XYZ file of C-alpha atoms in Angstrom:
560
model
C -81.662 -107.383 184.073
C -81.169 -104.145 182.223
C -83.234 -101.278 183.580
C -83.798 -100.038 179.981
C -85.663 -103.266 179.091
C -87.884 -102.859 182.202
C -88.567 -99.215 181.220
C -89.453 -99.991 177.613
C -91.782 -102.845 178.542
C -93.613 -100.629 181.101
C -93.926 -97.690 178.645
C -95.164 -99.962 175.852
C -97.826 -101.530 178.105
C -99.237 -98.226 179.331
C -99.157 -96.697 175.816
C -101.004 -99.713 174.396
C -103.501 -99.288 177.284
C -104.260 -95.682 176.382
C -104.592 -96.079 172.615
C -106.602 -99.361 172.554
C -108.204 -100.207 175.916
C -109.230 -96.645 176.854
C -110.704 -96.129 173.413
C -112.784 -99.209 173.825
C -114.015 -98.119 177.314
C -114.866 -94.647 175.888
C -116.814 -95.865 172.948
C -118.507 -99.071 174.185
C -118.898 -98.597 177.950
C -119.065 -94.942 178.967
C -120.182 -93.968 175.416
C -118.940 -90.404 175.485
C -121.070 -87.808 173.660
C -119.232 -84.877 172.077
C -122.479 -82.810 172.092
C -123.288 -83.311 175.760
C -123.308 -79.988 177.614
C -120.961 -80.452 180.486
C -121.372 -78.781 183.974
C -118.511 -76.425 183.321
C -120.835 -74.693 180.790
C -124.126 -75.207 182.506
C -122.995 -73.912 185.870
C -120.091 -71.676 184.664
C -119.250 -69.210 187.586
C -115.612 -68.220 186.884
C -114.504 -69.800 190.242
C -115.020 -73.568 190.362
C -116.987 -74.155 187.148
C -114.665 -73.054 184.291
C -114.529 -74.700 180.784
C -110.857 -75.500 180.352
C -108.592 -76.475 177.475
C -107.986 -80.299 177.855
C -104.264 -79.966 177.893
C -104.441 -77.380 180.725
C -106.988 -79.593 182.575
C -104.782 -82.606 182.018
C -102.045 -80.690 183.799
C -104.257 -79.879 186.685
C -105.555 -83.512 186.952
C -102.232 -85.226 186.536
C -100.314 -83.069 189.081
C -103.226 -83.223 191.544
C -103.451 -86.963 191.538
C -99.662 -87.612 191.274
C -98.543 -86.497 194.798
C -95.746 -88.081 196.736
C -97.618 -91.351 197.127
C -96.794 -92.846 193.648
C -93.146 -92.184 194.627
C -93.377 -93.429 198.231
C -95.482 -96.509 197.728
C -93.417 -98.176 194.857
C -90.100 -97.165 196.453
C -91.190 -99.078 199.605
C -92.811 -102.007 197.940
C -89.619 -102.984 195.979
C -88.440 -104.523 199.286
C -90.376 -107.599 198.094
C -88.534 -107.395 194.731
C -89.029 -105.147 191.729
C -91.022 -107.664 189.746
C -94.277 -107.667 191.724
C -94.181 -103.814 192.040
C -93.592 -103.466 188.286
C -96.465 -105.828 187.344
C -98.958 -104.187 189.734
C -98.059 -100.669 188.586
C -98.439 -101.524 184.838
C -101.458 -103.818 184.974
C -103.006 -101.555 187.651
C -102.657 -98.535 185.464
C -104.170 -100.157 182.389
C -107.096 -102.098 183.774
C -107.708 -100.372 187.187
C -106.532 -96.765 187.519
C -107.404 -95.649 183.981
C -110.915 -97.108 184.179
C -111.508 -95.801 187.686
C -110.251 -92.116 187.115
C -111.914 -91.947 183.612
C -115.121 -93.371 185.030
C -115.240 -91.065 188.063
C -115.060 -88.046 185.711
C -117.771 -89.418 183.399
C -120.102 -90.274 186.271
C -119.799 -86.914 187.886
C -120.084 -84.932 184.590
C -123.280 -86.899 183.831
C -124.691 -85.988 187.281
C -124.216 -82.192 187.539
C -120.465 -82.525 188.510
C -121.395 -84.038 191.935
C -118.699 -85.506 193.995
C -118.567 -89.311 194.163
C -119.689 -89.013 197.829
C -122.781 -87.029 197.031
C -123.394 -89.231 194.033
C -123.553 -92.266 196.234
C -126.668 -90.904 197.897
C -128.487 -90.775 194.521
C -127.325 -94.123 193.021
C -127.208 -96.242 196.132
C -128.671 -94.795 199.364
C -128.463 -91.784 201.788
C -127.114 -94.125 204.364
C -124.321 -95.267 202.087
C -123.621 -91.631 201.217
C -123.150 -90.690 204.906
C -120.683 -93.556 205.414
C -118.842 -92.944 202.267
C -118.283 -89.221 202.998
C -116.688 -90.177 206.327
C -114.167 -92.383 204.466
C -113.608 -89.582 201.967
C -112.997 -87.121 204.788
C -110.442 -89.499 206.474
C -108.524 -89.898 203.210
C -108.370 -86.185 202.616
C -107.334 -85.564 206.217
C -104.454 -88.055 205.878
C -103.271 -86.703 202.459
C -103.338 -83.067 203.567
C -101.713 -83.629 206.913
C -99.037 -86.035 205.663
C -98.185 -84.327 202.498
C -97.474 -81.128 204.481
C -94.930 -83.245 206.441
C -93.435 -84.638 203.205
C -92.946 -81.211 201.663
C -91.554 -79.728 204.909
C -89.059 -82.655 205.217
C -87.926 -82.169 201.646
C -87.315 -78.434 202.197
C -85.486 -79.071 205.437
C -83.309 -81.821 203.907
C -82.736 -80.168 200.510
C -82.692 -76.429 201.072
C -81.635 -75.920 197.445
C -85.237 -76.819 196.446
C -86.913 -73.945 198.498
C -86.455 -71.271 195.871
C -87.777 -73.420 192.919
C -90.677 -74.739 194.888
C -92.030 -71.392 196.055
C -90.927 -69.605 192.892
C -93.192 -71.864 190.916
C -96.151 -70.193 192.613
C -95.199 -66.752 191.247
C -94.658 -68.281 187.811
C -98.109 -69.948 187.948
C -99.769 -66.635 188.904
C -98.341 -64.906 185.790
C -99.103 -67.844 183.597
C -102.697 -67.841 184.793
C -103.152 -64.256 183.698
C -101.509 -64.825 180.354
C -103.705 -67.825 179.599
C -107.112 -66.527 180.995
C -106.723 -63.105 179.449
C -105.334 -64.663 176.212
C -102.434 -62.289 176.081
C -100.234 -65.026 174.578
C -100.868 -68.259 172.799
C -100.917 -71.475 174.920
C -97.805 -73.000 173.224
C -95.792 -69.834 173.860
C -96.930 -69.556 177.429
C -95.980 -73.189 177.968
C -92.476 -72.708 176.643
C -91.941 -69.550 178.726
C -93.306 -71.221 181.860
C -91.121 -74.327 181.544
C -88.010 -72.132 180.938
C -88.840 -70.079 184.068
C -89.250 -73.174 186.230
C -86.034 -74.803 185.116
C -84.198 -71.565 185.542
C -85.326 -71.657 189.189
C -84.111 -75.166 189.512
C -80.588 -74.160 188.485
C -80.723 -71.037 190.673
C -81.753 -73.186 193.662
C -78.276 -74.642 194.483
C -76.703 -71.268 194.504
C -79.419 -69.717 196.729
C -80.319 -72.359 199.373
C -82.691 -71.374 202.126
C -82.278 -73.396 205.263
C -84.994 -73.091 207.903
C -83.454 -73.311 211.446
C -84.025 -76.625 213.080
C -85.653 -74.887 216.103
C -87.639 -71.675 216.010
C -88.634 -70.999 219.649
C -90.769 -73.801 220.998
C -91.436 -75.391 217.534
C -89.254 -77.180 214.957
C -88.432 -75.777 211.598
C -90.570 -78.553 210.056
C -93.492 -77.208 211.981
C -92.879 -73.662 210.712
C -93.004 -74.936 207.134
C -96.175 -76.963 207.831
C -97.915 -73.806 209.091
C -96.769 -71.813 206.058
C -97.948 -74.543 203.739
C -101.416 -74.662 205.264
C -101.730 -70.858 205.128
C -100.809 -70.882 201.474
C -103.193 -73.864 200.719
C -106.045 -72.021 202.463
C -105.645 -68.988 200.266
C -105.108 -71.049 197.154
C -108.302 -73.079 197.772
C -110.419 -69.859 197.849
C -109.012 -68.353 194.674
C -110.759 -68.899 191.335
C -109.326 -72.016 189.672
C -107.967 -70.089 186.762
C -105.973 -67.760 188.955
C -103.571 -70.296 190.559
C -104.842 -73.884 190.613
C -105.079 -74.429 186.843
C -101.931 -72.621 185.791
C -99.868 -74.071 188.633
C -100.924 -77.625 187.892
C -100.635 -77.192 184.119
C -97.070 -75.664 184.101
C -96.006 -78.032 186.869
C -97.381 -80.859 184.777
C -95.231 -79.943 181.828
C -92.153 -79.445 184.009
C -92.729 -82.735 185.799
C -93.318 -84.644 182.497
C -90.057 -83.190 181.197
C -88.394 -84.225 184.480
C -89.551 -87.825 183.895
C -88.220 -87.653 180.335
C -84.814 -86.426 181.719
C -84.746 -89.318 184.191
C -85.779 -91.869 181.524
C -83.303 -90.457 179.068
C -80.447 -90.575 181.536
C -81.411 -94.196 182.418
C -81.312 -95.127 178.624
C -77.846 -93.524 178.294
C -76.491 -94.877 181.506
C -78.175 -98.389 181.061
C -77.777 -99.559 184.655
C -78.787 -103.046 185.875
C -81.516 -103.708 188.353
C -79.338 -104.369 191.294
C -82.320 -105.272 193.484
C -83.692 -108.830 193.070
C -86.835 -109.442 190.850
C -88.230 -111.491 193.748
C -86.535 -110.816 197.158
C -86.257 -114.086 199.159
C -83.920 -112.442 201.658
C -86.440 -110.190 203.478
C -85.403 -108.262 206.638
C -86.985 -109.609 209.827
C -90.470 -108.245 210.469
C -91.352 -107.623 206.821
C -95.084 -108.460 206.322
C -96.401 -110.839 203.633
C -96.576 -109.470 200.148
C -100.199 -110.616 199.904
C -102.289 -108.642 200.387
C -100.044 -105.645 201.429
C -98.539 -105.122 198.036
C -101.802 -103.901 196.739
C -102.287 -101.313 199.377
C -98.609 -100.295 199.793
C -98.706 -99.292 196.031
C -101.960 -97.337 195.829
C -101.209 -94.219 193.777
C -99.461 -95.447 190.752
C -101.761 -98.520 190.275
C -105.118 -97.390 191.515
C -106.062 -94.764 194.125
C -109.361 -93.706 195.642
C -107.992 -90.176 195.972
C -108.092 -89.915 192.209
C -111.823 -90.473 192.287
C -112.063 -87.452 194.603
C -110.133 -85.173 192.222
C -111.980 -86.623 189.193
C -115.412 -85.792 190.649
C -114.351 -82.803 192.763
C -112.382 -80.336 190.629
C -111.803 -81.971 187.223
C -115.445 -82.662 186.345
C -116.278 -79.022 186.993
C -113.698 -77.877 184.403
C -114.338 -80.423 181.565
C -115.016 -78.471 178.394
C -116.205 -81.576 176.350
C -117.280 -84.866 177.612
C -114.911 -86.581 175.121
C -112.007 -84.858 176.886
C -112.615 -87.198 179.824
C -110.630 -89.998 178.189
C -107.528 -87.839 177.660
C -107.679 -86.147 181.040
C -108.724 -89.204 183.105
C -107.108 -92.212 181.574
C -103.951 -90.431 180.261
C -103.726 -88.793 183.727
C -103.539 -92.251 185.215
C -100.872 -93.149 182.635
C -98.923 -90.156 183.719
C -98.906 -91.292 187.385
C -98.157 -94.881 186.291
C -95.040 -93.401 184.509
C -94.027 -91.703 187.722
C -94.445 -94.900 189.779
C -92.410 -96.776 187.174
C -89.674 -94.091 187.607
C -89.795 -94.561 191.379
C -89.298 -98.341 190.992
C -86.308 -97.878 188.568
C -84.628 -95.235 190.739
C -85.080 -97.322 193.845
C -83.676 -100.484 192.330
C -81.277 -99.467 189.550
C -80.066 -96.239 191.251
C -77.552 -98.085 193.471
C -74.019 -99.111 192.636
C -74.472 -102.654 194.030
C -76.910 -105.014 195.787
C -75.043 -104.429 198.999
C -75.736 -100.709 198.735
C -79.374 -101.451 198.091
C -79.637 -103.760 201.110
C -78.063 -101.125 203.326
C -80.909 -98.829 202.669
C -83.785 -101.524 202.690
C -83.054 -102.829 206.115
C -86.687 -102.913 207.206
C -90.182 -102.541 205.763
C -91.059 -98.920 205.311
C -87.522 -97.881 204.248
C -86.755 -96.224 200.882
C -89.563 -93.824 199.964
C -88.841 -90.357 198.655
C -85.149 -90.453 199.748
C -84.503 -93.555 197.642
C -86.172 -91.953 194.619
C -84.225 -88.692 194.985
C -80.852 -90.198 195.683
C -81.245 -93.152 193.235
C -82.606 -90.949 190.482
C -79.788 -88.416 190.975
C -77.236 -91.204 190.738
C -78.807 -92.269 187.364
C -78.899 -88.687 186.023
C -75.415 -87.940 187.073
C -74.085 -91.006 185.269
C -76.310 -90.765 182.315
C -76.177 -87.000 181.532
C -73.161 -85.831 183.556
C -75.221 -83.420 185.647
C -73.602 -82.882 189.069
C -75.344 -84.798 191.923
C -76.524 -81.585 193.782
C -78.352 -80.241 190.745
C -79.734 -83.652 189.894
C -80.904 -84.127 193.448
C -82.476 -80.661 193.397
C -84.352 -81.411 190.137
C -85.985 -84.571 191.582
C -86.613 -83.026 194.943
C -88.492 -80.164 193.265
C -90.447 -82.775 191.203
C -91.510 -84.552 194.407
C -92.294 -81.425 196.328
C -94.371 -79.906 193.393
C -96.272 -83.136 192.957
C -96.995 -83.179 196.684
C -97.794 -79.425 196.776
C -100.274 -79.481 193.895
C -102.045 -82.500 195.500
C -102.223 -80.594 198.716
C -103.737 -77.578 196.975
C -106.473 -79.706 195.385
C -106.824 -81.820 198.493
C -107.778 -78.830 200.705
C -110.104 -77.536 198.108
C -111.810 -80.991 198.041
C -112.037 -80.937 201.843
C -113.686 -77.583 201.663
C -116.218 -79.116 199.123
C -116.956 -81.913 201.733
C -117.765 -79.452 204.485
C -119.944 -77.408 202.040
C -121.878 -80.627 201.035
C -122.354 -81.438 204.702
C -123.699 -77.890 205.095
C -126.284 -78.614 202.261
C -127.186 -82.064 203.592
C -127.687 -80.827 207.221
C -129.064 -77.342 206.248
C -126.147 -75.430 207.941
C -125.913 -72.281 205.871
C -122.817 -71.068 207.512
C -120.942 -74.222 206.664
C -121.709 -73.764 202.893
C -119.676 -70.504 202.858
C -116.256 -71.047 201.237
C -114.426 -69.172 203.964
C -115.984 -71.119 206.802
C -115.558 -74.478 204.997
C -111.942 -73.775 204.341
C -111.415 -72.676 207.926
C -112.889 -75.981 209.078
C -110.650 -77.945 206.692
C -107.449 -76.209 207.823
C -108.489 -76.488 211.480
C -109.077 -80.320 211.250
C -105.753 -80.841 209.436
C -103.874 -78.734 212.040
C -105.696 -80.458 214.868
C -104.391 -83.807 213.639
C -100.959 -82.477 212.824
C -100.212 -80.710 216.087
C -102.886 -82.357 218.392
C -101.552 -85.830 217.719
C -97.914 -84.823 216.818
C -97.185 -82.195 219.293
C -94.921 -79.219 218.462
C -93.421 -81.185 215.505
C -96.710 -81.065 213.544
C -96.226 -84.664 212.339
C -99.476 -86.070 213.800
C -100.645 -87.135 210.374
C -98.011 -89.764 210.342
C -99.712 -91.451 213.253
C -102.651 -92.517 211.152
C -100.648 -92.805 207.836
C -100.359 -96.652 208.219
C -104.084 -96.832 207.470
C -103.792 -94.575 204.339
C -103.103 -97.360 201.821
C -106.102 -99.461 202.977
C -108.434 -96.589 203.418
C -107.421 -95.134 200.001
C -107.851 -98.458 198.222
C -111.205 -98.960 199.973
C -112.267 -95.610 198.573
C -111.211 -96.687 195.044
C -113.235 -99.916 195.317
C -116.332 -98.016 196.489
C -116.028 -95.536 193.693
C -115.872 -98.461 191.252
C -119.037 -99.780 192.991
C -120.875 -96.566 192.324
C -119.740 -96.557 188.635
C -120.859 -100.122 188.345
C -124.299 -99.422 189.734
C -124.671 -96.547 187.194
C -123.656 -98.795 184.323
C -126.102 -101.516 185.451
C -128.887 -98.948 185.693
C -128.117 -97.889 182.205
C -127.999 -101.483 180.974
C -124.371 -101.280 179.844
C -121.645 -103.898 180.258
C -120.395 -103.643 183.798
C -117.808 -106.407 183.911
C -114.933 -103.943 183.137
C -115.482 -102.169 186.387
C -116.916 -105.120 188.303
C -113.745 -107.367 188.056
C -111.315 -104.698 189.251
C -113.649 -103.672 192.175
C -114.038 -107.251 193.333
C -110.263 -107.796 193.319
C -109.628 -104.514 195.053
C -112.254 -104.874 197.699
C -111.091 -108.416 198.592
C -107.402 -107.323 198.852
C -108.286 -104.277 200.868
C -110.472 -106.099 203.313
C -107.850 -108.758 203.733
C -105.209 -105.960 204.287
C -107.421 -104.330 206.899
C -107.772 -107.635 208.791
C -103.994 -108.153 208.573
C -103.347 -104.716 209.978
C -105.980 -105.272 212.621
C -103.996 -108.206 213.962
C -100.721 -106.268 213.649
C -102.104 -103.334 215.663
C -103.423 -105.568 218.375
C -100.070 -107.389 218.677
C -98.326 -104.031 218.842
C -100.721 -102.715 221.413
C -101.532 -99.743 219.149
C -105.202 -99.399 220.302
C -105.768 -96.109 218.611
C -105.065 -97.502 215.134
C -106.878 -100.718 216.124
C -110.064 -98.877 216.777
C -109.680 -96.709 213.652
C -109.038 -99.830 211.639
C -112.273 -101.374 212.917
C -114.126 -98.142 212.065
C -112.846 -98.221 208.479
C -113.495 -101.924 208.125
C -117.077 -101.553 209.430
C -117.685 -98.580 207.049
C -116.336 -100.751 204.181
C -118.631 -103.639 204.947
C -121.759 -101.460 205.354
C -121.298 -99.605 202.067
C -120.517 -102.942 200.218
C -123.761 -104.392 201.609
C -125.707 -101.254 200.525
C -124.290 -101.487 197.073
C -124.822 -105.238 196.745
C -128.485 -104.704 197.757
C -128.830 -102.008 195.103
C -127.300 -104.251 192.441
C -129.680 -107.079 193.381
C -132.674 -104.774 193.222
C -131.598 -103.576 189.824
C -131.203 -107.134 188.515
C -134.709 -108.021 189.811
C -136.197 -104.942 188.097
C -134.387 -105.805 184.902
C -135.640 -109.370 185.061
C -139.258 -108.216 185.669
C -139.058 -105.811 182.817
C -137.593 -108.197 180.308
C -140.770 -110.073 179.209
C -142.419 -106.827 178.259
C -139.436 -105.535 176.305
């Protein structure tokens, strides 16, 4: 099949979802109020609570949620065939991710911009909150530790991307001053910022920076990991307008243009999908597509991490409640578009089926490498750009996505420690510097404590990321559903996605439980049991709350 047909079908579906389904959800379910005073105004402090232009905020939200995962997951899942991956990404974006991300922003904004974890204590129970926050902490720990590895690997393998990746930070600092101090109009700043970023991309191949493979007792990857965490620690303490907002905004524009370049090249090249729609020639040891497809592709279809961003940083910057639809739902569409690009690059970016099969020799193969190499092949043939520059463009895209997610992830982890400080009355833990220090220390403990001098310890627990992340998404939908039931609004539009997601996630946890036992991997076995137990406890708490609310509604009905 022509890759262009697949592309057009996917874009048409997600576009219809935004213009029609999200409008219905905004007006009939969440009932957005343009006159509602958002926490960004109520608690404005110039650091975390800052009313923000919706286009700038969309840039922050989109690039924060769209890390490496919407590239890695789809580019691995196509081993089962591109058809199931395509359907899950498109339908997941429309009916799952958009409603979830949009809903998490709305619920947080309506409750003083509290995180979804803290909000659980109010709408469900304090016990559920405690369990939920442990799950949240695990997800953030995995994201921060592993994305540092992903970025370090990209910079080690593609040294031409180092200058563009780090140069983007300087561009963002300048852009932040220009926007915040209103020295130039937003459109002009946007154009200048994009030009600067693309100039860096073309400079990159002529000025590669290669970190030595070994620096004393540690690897070059480990040095990059330490540098990344030092940067992220500083970034998480700065006011959002200084670096976080402008970096995410200008990266969002550059990344969106990068997607258009890839899509444009694909239309001009018009390759075929060399991979099968349904792969019946799976390599030995490939697990069953059900239920693992729905946790292998998390980001790009629905992701619990998005709920953390929505209720952690985005809700604190929302200028008007009505902006939540554009920022949240359209942000999910942006990530779905990236996942679609990953599917196309990893299936149509090969010269033949044999070439594709040589890469996909086992489950877990593909990932970012297939996206970069396959996408570069498409851009080279479609636009005539040389392979090195094309690969640099896509590597920078992947690294910037992962980097902005890591920036936001560490800030969110800081919020978790601060919330724990408030809950357990530990004043020192509520201080940003101490909370940031604890966040970095926990990530480095996992990275180097479990991974040794390589700093890749996060990869040890990464096999549980998909299930833990999807569990978090299901629990977030549960909280939103409880809020809707309390307000006597239709809850079926969040209830159906959460039931499907929780069933698939629990089945996946049980499937992995058996696999870890057979492999003798007792560390992941115990962690799987902990995550599964937490899931079941929070589900029971939420079900009990829903039952109580139904009983209260039934008792109140005769007197209405």
